[in-house]
XYZ file of N, CA and C in Angstrom:
270
model
N -5.388 -6.485 12.370
C -5.303 -5.205 11.697
C -6.667 -4.856 11.128
N -6.934 -3.574 11.085
C -8.192 -3.105 10.520
C -7.868 -2.141 9.378
N -8.508 -2.397 8.226
C -8.322 -1.553 7.051
C -9.637 -0.851 6.716
N -9.512 0.315 6.106
C -10.677 1.064 5.647
C -10.505 1.291 4.144
N -11.490 0.860 3.379
C -11.439 1.033 1.932
C -11.709 2.492 1.600
N -10.803 3.086 0.810
C -10.962 4.485 0.419
C -11.801 4.615 -0.839
N -11.597 3.725 -1.763
C -12.356 3.750 -2.996
C -11.623 3.000 -4.091
N -12.309 2.848 -5.202
C -11.685 2.231 -6.367
C -12.244 2.856 -7.616
N -11.443 2.843 -8.654
C -11.831 3.415 -9.939
C -11.578 2.345 -10.995
N -12.636 1.674 -11.394
C -12.507 0.584 -12.359
C -11.978 1.072 -13.706
N -12.335 2.282 -14.098
C -11.902 2.806 -15.396
C -10.409 3.089 -15.431
N -9.837 3.496 -14.301
C -8.416 3.821 -14.238
C -7.596 2.739 -13.534
N -8.225 1.621 -13.208
C -7.561 0.490 -12.561
C -6.790 0.920 -11.310
N -7.478 1.643 -10.435
C -6.831 2.113 -9.211
C -7.732 1.869 -8.005
N -7.085 1.805 -6.846
C -7.834 1.666 -5.594
C -7.010 2.240 -4.459
N -7.699 2.570 -3.371
C -7.002 3.102 -2.195
C -7.635 2.529 -0.932
N -6.798 2.430 0.085
C -7.270 1.962 1.390
C -6.313 2.463 2.452
N -6.734 2.396 3.708
C -5.898 2.831 4.826
C -5.855 1.759 5.894
N -4.680 1.597 6.488
C -4.525 0.772 7.679
C -4.831 1.695 8.845
N -5.897 1.394 9.591
C -6.343 2.326 10.629
C -6.225 1.767 12.045
N -5.879 0.484 12.166
C -5.786 -0.101 13.502
C -4.882 -1.334 13.470
N -3.992 -1.422 14.456
C -3.165 -2.608 14.618
C -1.940 -2.620 13.735
N -1.359 -3.785 13.620
C -0.185 -3.992 12.787
C 0.962 -3.065 13.140
N 1.568 -2.443 12.140
C 2.770 -1.639 12.365
C 2.506 -0.222 12.874
N 1.267 0.135 13.162
C 0.970 1.520 13.551
C 1.636 1.917 14.865
N 1.629 1.033 15.838
C 2.257 1.343 17.117
C 1.698 2.609 17.745
N 2.547 3.329 18.491
C 2.122 4.549 19.172
C 2.331 5.803 18.333
N 3.147 5.706 17.277
C 3.519 6.886 16.501
C 2.570 7.202 15.344
N 1.936 6.170 14.800
C 1.150 6.366 13.582
C -0.343 6.246 13.837
N -1.073 7.213 13.298
C -2.540 7.180 13.341
C -3.057 6.237 12.266
N -2.467 6.353 11.047
C -2.873 5.494 9.939
C -1.812 5.552 8.847
N -1.897 4.577 7.947
C -1.085 4.564 6.731
C -2.064 4.417 5.578
N -2.005 5.340 4.622
C -2.880 5.273 3.450
C -2.096 4.767 2.249
N -2.724 3.879 1.500
C -2.112 3.262 0.329
C -2.934 3.604 -0.905
N -2.239 3.938 -1.988
C -2.891 4.151 -3.281
C -2.169 3.302 -4.307
N -2.931 2.552 -5.087
C -2.365 1.659 -6.100
C -3.039 1.902 -7.435
N -2.226 1.917 -8.474
C -2.744 2.096 -9.832
C -2.021 1.110 -10.744
N -2.792 0.424 -11.571
C -2.234 -0.545 -12.510
C -2.282 0.027 -13.916
N -1.160 -0.115 -14.633
C -1.066 0.376 -16.005
C -0.534 -0.745 -16.886
N -0.907 -0.699 -18.157
C -0.411 -1.690 -19.107
C 1.071 -1.432 -19.358
N 1.849 -2.497 -19.381
C 3.279 -2.398 -19.686
C 3.476 -2.535 -21.186
N 4.459 -1.834 -21.723
C 4.720 -1.864 -23.153
C 5.052 -3.269 -23.642
N 5.689 -4.065 -22.802
C 6.088 -5.414 -23.194
C 5.039 -6.464 -22.839
N 3.839 -6.029 -22.483
C 2.793 -6.947 -22.044
C 2.732 -6.954 -20.532
N 1.696 -7.512 -19.969
C 1.548 -7.526 -18.517
C 1.130 -6.171 -17.991
N 1.480 -5.894 -16.757
C 1.081 -4.629 -16.151
C 2.124 -4.152 -15.153
N 2.024 -2.885 -14.827
C 2.893 -2.241 -13.845
C 1.999 -1.692 -12.744
N 2.369 -1.942 -11.498
C 1.625 -1.407 -10.361
C 2.414 -0.245 -9.770
N 1.813 0.922 -9.755
C 2.413 2.088 -9.115
C 1.723 2.261 -7.770
N 2.522 2.312 -6.725
C 1.988 2.324 -5.373
C 2.584 3.469 -4.573
N 1.755 4.084 -3.742
C 2.267 5.118 -2.842
C 1.690 4.894 -1.449
N 2.464 5.319 -0.459
C 2.052 5.206 0.946
C 2.173 6.587 1.576
N 1.179 6.951 2.388
C 1.228 8.200 3.140
C 1.111 7.854 4.612
N 2.004 8.410 5.407
C 2.058 8.124 6.834
C 1.488 9.304 7.617
N 0.531 9.026 8.487
C -0.091 10.049 9.326
C 0.301 9.777 10.775
N 1.078 10.699 11.341
C 1.572 10.492 12.696
C 0.562 10.975 13.730
N 0.702 10.439 14.937
C -0.099 10.863 16.081
C 0.602 12.083 16.681
N -0.120 13.180 16.790
C 0.447 14.387 17.388
C 1.696 14.860 16.663
N 2.729 15.182 17.425
C 3.984 15.691 16.876
C 5.030 14.596 16.669
N 4.622 13.351 16.714
C 5.578 12.257 16.520
C 6.230 12.352 15.148
N 7.468 11.927 15.102
C 8.226 11.910 13.852
C 8.672 10.477 13.608
N 8.518 10.024 12.367
C 9.032 8.698 12.029
C 10.312 8.890 11.219
N 11.285 8.059 11.503
C 12.590 8.187 10.863
C 12.587 7.536 9.486
N 13.607 7.832 8.718
C 13.738 7.227 7.404
C 13.885 5.711 7.512
N 14.594 5.246 8.536
C 14.739 3.803 8.740
C 13.398 3.142 9.064
N 12.564 3.821 9.848
C 11.230 3.290 10.152
C 10.372 3.239 8.894
N 10.470 4.267 8.063
C 9.710 4.285 6.804
C 10.170 3.148 5.902
N 11.475 2.941 5.784
C 12.001 1.843 4.960
C 11.505 0.496 5.460
N 11.451 0.314 6.782
C 10.966 -0.940 7.353
C 9.483 -1.139 7.039
N 8.693 -0.070 7.104
C 7.266 -0.172 6.791
C 7.050 -0.511 5.315
N 7.844 0.092 4.444
C 7.742 -0.200 3.011
C 8.130 -1.650 2.748
N 9.213 -2.101 3.362
C 9.647 -3.486 3.183
C 8.566 -4.460 3.651
N 7.895 -4.141 4.753
C 6.811 -4.986 5.241
C 5.653 -5.064 4.271
N 5.333 -3.945 3.615
C 4.221 -3.961 2.663
C 4.572 -4.730 1.400
N 5.862 -4.808 1.073
C 6.287 -5.599 -0.086
C 5.973 -7.075 0.119
N 5.909 -7.508 1.374
C 5.584 -8.892 1.679
C 4.210 -9.296 1.185
N 3.333 -8.331 0.977
C 1.994 -8.605 0.448
C 2.046 -8.731 -1.069
N 2.837 -7.889 -1.714
C 2.845 -7.837 -3.173
C 3.580 -9.006 -3.815
N 4.627 -9.488 -3.203
C 5.416 -10.570 -3.794
C 4.589 -11.844 -4.015
N 3.822 -12.320 -3.024
C 3.003 -13.514 -3.269
C 1.914 -13.275 -4.333
N 1.345 -12.086 -4.352
C 0.326 -11.766 -5.367
C 0.965 -11.788 -6.754
N 2.138 -11.178 -6.876
C 2.854 -11.173 -8.149
C 3.159 -12.598 -8.606
N 3.650 -13.426 -7.692
C 3.968 -14.812 -8.028
C 2.728 -15.563 -8.505
N 1.604 -15.348 -7.834
C 0.361 -16.011 -8.231
C -0.077 -15.552 -9.629
N -0.027 -14.254 -9.862
C -0.471 -13.743 -11.171
C 0.435 -14.211 -12.303
N 1.720 -14.290 -12.055
C 2.643 -14.788 -13.081
C 2.387 -16.257 -13.369
N 2.043 -17.024 -12.349
C 1.773 -18.449 -12.525
C 0.378 -18.709 -13.120
N -0.509 -17.730 -12.998
C -1.892 -17.878 -13.480
C -2.292 -16.677 -14.338
N -1.698 -16.508 -15.502
C -1.946 -15.300 -16.307
C -3.366 -15.167 -16.843
N -4.098 -16.276 -16.852
C -5.473 -16.193 -17.372
C -6.366 -15.523 -16.371
């Protein structure tokens, strides 16, 4: 897979990137753009707000089930990171 870094904002604890080649793109998707922002949680720790934008090739349409599968696949990245951060809070 090939990713392209969109940018990051250290002051607002946010970053963006796009998946531009390989992986789940297949024939229907040109790219998937991700935006992540971290905010302090009232009870301590942090909350990650994440959004994904899907860019189709031509007039292709992706179904709701395909979108759910893509979201579920991206969760596979966040769960191990979350587990590591919880185990290593320093």
